XYZ file of C-alpha atoms in Angstrom:
274
model
C -22.976 7.108 -44.520
C -23.155 4.919 -41.779
C -20.215 6.114 -39.598
C -18.245 4.565 -36.928
C -15.060 5.041 -35.176
C -12.759 2.798 -37.645
C -14.904 2.688 -40.667
C -17.183 4.585 -43.121
C -20.048 2.611 -45.164
C -20.895 4.890 -47.870
C -23.958 4.460 -50.239
C -24.773 6.875 -53.248
C -28.401 7.132 -54.520
C -29.853 8.985 -57.272
C -32.403 11.266 -55.572
C -34.495 11.447 -58.934
C -34.803 7.759 -59.538
C -33.788 6.183 -56.057
C -31.157 4.117 -58.464
C -28.114 2.813 -56.503
C -25.218 4.534 -57.724
C -22.538 3.221 -56.086
C -21.456 1.734 -52.187
C -18.186 1.070 -50.547
C -16.605 0.649 -47.083
C -13.356 2.862 -46.108
C -11.365 3.818 -43.158
C -12.879 6.636 -41.230
C -10.929 9.191 -43.198
C -13.111 12.341 -44.729
C -10.613 12.141 -47.549
C -11.800 8.786 -48.509
C -15.397 10.341 -48.477
C -14.254 13.179 -51.014
C -12.444 10.421 -53.225
C -15.677 8.566 -53.182
C -17.498 11.549 -54.479
C -14.884 12.416 -57.143
C -14.971 8.932 -58.518
C -18.943 9.582 -58.988
C -18.667 12.774 -60.449
C -16.469 11.513 -63.082
C -19.334 9.122 -64.572
C -22.197 11.730 -63.754
C -23.462 15.126 -65.248
C -20.942 17.990 -64.353
C -24.049 19.608 -62.757
C -24.905 16.763 -60.378
C -25.014 17.951 -56.708
C -23.736 15.779 -54.040
C -24.830 15.966 -50.263
C -23.731 13.861 -47.724
C -25.607 12.871 -44.469
C -24.912 10.643 -41.374
C -27.064 9.749 -37.959
C -26.151 11.762 -35.031
C -24.157 9.813 -32.734
C -20.672 9.203 -31.347
C -18.551 11.390 -33.970
C -20.517 14.678 -33.008
C -20.197 17.150 -35.362
C -16.113 16.446 -36.350
C -17.135 14.704 -39.415
C -19.620 17.618 -40.412
C -17.016 20.143 -40.185
C -14.381 17.946 -41.872
C -16.458 17.543 -44.945
C -17.609 21.181 -44.903
C -13.913 22.121 -44.843
C -13.408 20.072 -48.026
C -16.376 21.681 -49.838
C -18.651 18.883 -49.445
C -22.405 19.591 -48.398
C -23.163 17.648 -45.206
C -26.516 16.927 -43.161
C -26.656 15.053 -39.789
C -29.904 13.545 -39.392
C -31.792 12.783 -36.284
C -32.272 9.047 -35.807
C -35.370 9.178 -34.341
C -37.021 11.297 -37.199
C -35.984 8.740 -39.914
C -38.205 6.471 -41.785
C -36.892 2.716 -41.505
C -38.612 -0.308 -43.031
C -39.245 -3.650 -41.170
C -36.593 -5.047 -43.485
C -33.978 -2.899 -41.634
C -35.260 -3.739 -38.244
C -34.859 -7.436 -39.096
C -31.503 -7.314 -40.823
C -29.140 -4.906 -39.829
C -25.597 -4.234 -40.821
C -23.493 -1.187 -41.767
C -24.418 -1.492 -45.425
C -28.024 -1.778 -44.889
C -27.655 1.112 -42.501
C -25.616 3.126 -44.957
C -28.889 2.446 -47.972
C -31.452 3.361 -45.228
C -29.705 6.689 -44.365
C -29.280 7.483 -48.225
C -32.901 6.557 -48.788
C -34.015 8.997 -46.014
C -31.455 11.723 -47.338
C -32.885 11.391 -50.674
C -36.631 11.257 -49.882
C -36.240 14.099 -47.218
C -37.817 11.982 -44.850
C -35.770 13.180 -41.530
C -35.133 16.401 -39.371
C -31.757 17.678 -39.760
C -29.785 18.178 -36.221
C -28.878 21.692 -35.640
C -25.244 22.092 -35.777
C -23.772 24.924 -33.388
C -20.989 26.951 -34.555
C -17.477 26.413 -33.191
C -17.710 28.890 -30.175
C -20.978 27.655 -29.177
C -19.490 23.853 -29.271
C -16.861 24.885 -27.518
C -18.900 26.035 -24.578
C -21.042 23.235 -24.784
C -18.072 20.801 -24.147
C -17.137 22.781 -21.309
C -20.984 22.685 -19.751
C -21.036 18.881 -20.189
C -17.673 18.794 -18.344
C -19.554 20.550 -15.380
C -22.282 18.273 -15.923
C -20.062 15.186 -15.573
C -18.597 16.350 -12.393
C -22.223 17.067 -11.086
C -22.912 13.678 -11.749
C -19.839 12.105 -10.081
C -20.949 14.325 -6.996
C -24.434 12.811 -6.743
C -22.680 9.513 -7.091
C -19.938 10.125 -4.354
C -22.939 11.553 -1.918
C -24.774 8.221 -2.602
C -21.893 6.258 -1.663
C -21.534 7.942 1.393
C -25.306 7.613 2.144
C -24.845 3.772 1.516
C -21.502 3.669 3.477
C -23.344 4.779 6.635
C -26.308 2.774 6.135
C -24.013 -0.290 5.926
C -22.529 0.680 9.497
C -25.855 1.116 11.038
C -25.043 5.142 11.528
C -27.968 7.858 11.326
C -27.790 11.501 11.864
C -30.474 13.939 12.701
C -29.207 16.817 11.013
C -30.358 17.202 7.484
C -28.009 15.915 4.741
C -24.969 17.913 3.787
C -25.315 20.822 5.980
C -22.734 22.203 8.112
C -24.148 20.121 11.007
C -24.121 16.876 8.886
C -20.536 17.325 7.644
C -19.408 18.272 11.263
C -20.944 14.882 12.382
C -19.163 12.751 9.568
C -15.816 14.101 10.942
C -16.822 12.927 14.436
C -18.738 9.917 14.028
C -16.878 7.211 16.040
C -15.215 4.621 13.378
C -12.524 2.160 13.414
C -9.422 3.540 11.712
C -9.846 1.637 8.572
C -13.595 2.822 8.031
C -12.610 6.364 9.395
C -10.248 6.447 6.474
C -12.861 5.074 3.848
C -15.353 7.685 5.157
C -12.465 10.369 4.954
C -11.675 9.567 1.378
C -15.045 9.724 0.190
C -15.878 13.300 1.950
C -12.512 14.380 0.387
C -13.616 13.166 -3.083
C -16.984 15.192 -2.088
C -15.108 18.214 -1.150
C -12.772 18.294 -4.400
C -15.793 17.702 -6.726
C -17.500 20.806 -4.929
C -14.363 22.846 -5.694
C -14.166 21.895 -9.087
C -17.788 22.792 -9.936
C -17.703 25.894 -8.108
C -14.324 26.746 -10.493
C -16.265 25.692 -13.411
C -19.422 27.978 -12.531
C -17.022 30.953 -12.554
C -15.714 29.952 -16.023
C -19.348 29.792 -17.123
C -20.103 33.279 -15.483
C -17.207 34.717 -17.409
C -18.603 33.241 -20.793
C -21.960 34.621 -19.899
C -20.630 37.948 -19.391
C -18.808 38.068 -22.735
C -19.916 40.217 -25.568
C -21.545 37.256 -27.276
C -23.828 36.105 -24.639
C -24.443 38.850 -22.265
C -27.734 39.907 -23.881
C -29.520 36.274 -24.241
C -28.050 35.313 -20.813
C -29.493 38.442 -19.187
C -32.796 37.834 -20.584
C -32.899 34.597 -19.633
C -31.832 34.984 -16.171
C -34.395 38.000 -15.877
C -36.851 35.255 -15.273
C -37.654 33.566 -12.150
C -35.574 30.307 -11.421
C -32.985 30.816 -14.064
C -29.279 31.210 -12.946
C -26.255 31.811 -15.362
C -25.387 27.824 -15.445
C -29.165 27.129 -16.289
C -29.270 29.788 -18.868
C -26.212 29.122 -20.500
C -26.937 25.533 -20.992
C -30.431 26.303 -22.528
C -28.954 29.171 -24.635
C -26.027 26.821 -26.056
C -28.355 23.967 -26.731
C -30.984 26.074 -28.531
C -28.862 28.691 -29.895
C -31.428 29.874 -32.404
C -35.264 29.904 -31.395
C -36.239 30.545 -35.055
C -35.569 26.758 -35.776
C -38.537 25.702 -33.785
C -41.900 26.213 -35.910
C -43.910 26.540 -33.297
C -43.924 27.176 -29.281
C -45.264 23.231 -29.051
C -42.185 22.156 -30.884
C -39.811 23.997 -28.589
C -41.851 22.769 -25.238
C -41.182 19.394 -26.526
C -37.505 19.797 -27.195
C -36.794 21.044 -23.853
C -39.114 18.393 -22.145
C -42.017 20.758 -20.990
C -45.092 18.641 -22.676
C -46.890 17.073 -20.080
C -47.530 13.169 -20.739
C -50.010 10.513 -19.865
C -50.526 6.771 -20.749
C -53.910 5.721 -19.271
C -56.154 2.916 -20.127
C -58.930 1.569 -18.245
C -58.545 1.741 -14.544
C -54.730 2.403 -14.962
C -53.722 6.021 -14.778
C -50.215 6.947 -15.303
C -49.257 10.849 -15.743
C -45.555 12.027 -16.316
C -43.965 14.814 -15.015
C -45.431 18.224 -16.544
C -41.823 19.625 -16.153
C -39.237 16.994 -16.793
C -36.326 18.911 -18.293
C -33.659 16.928 -20.585
């Protein structure tokens, strides 16, 4: 299935022969996927097993859960692990993409995306909300810095310390420019208050019966605070899904990288967390 917000492109293949059984495009309604499968089932052996799959993307896990609730097996495929022919790269449309996904599903040339349960996914969305606010905070701080630079203003105190914030309140500016700076510092304060409030909620999650044991284990290690521990645990959930330590390190971005040739040496960060 090549899935989008408004439409699904569906393609059915016979796993044993690779033969194209049927293909269609429909509105983005899981019930229409069920209807497509039921139509095929009427023409095939009663013991035929149907498995659906789609690339990880904007729909997240919603379609997966909807199909599961309809009793339809579903797999989310990791795009970077899928085989794609040169033809697919030259000619790309929804129908071709659906065929490519069906071929990968039939040939097992993909890695399945881990699907968290409902409780983990809810916490994951909350942590994403905090991450969004954190990015907004960084952006506002950058805007304040650029504003001061444009006005030719410098402060000897370290950025964002109490002394620095006090200087921002007192630095001489025209009424209009003062209102600009005050609005930006107000945004900064509001975002910091939100993040602090979100951190308290994450602490509550961490202290619940479901998470207290794994989070305590992670926070017992140096450098791990509750929010970091919760983020890692929610993203990973089951360490057993990684076959090797190297696979786990690659997932969290702990593998060192290097791209060197001749006189040119480029080394990546050894610890670039994703």
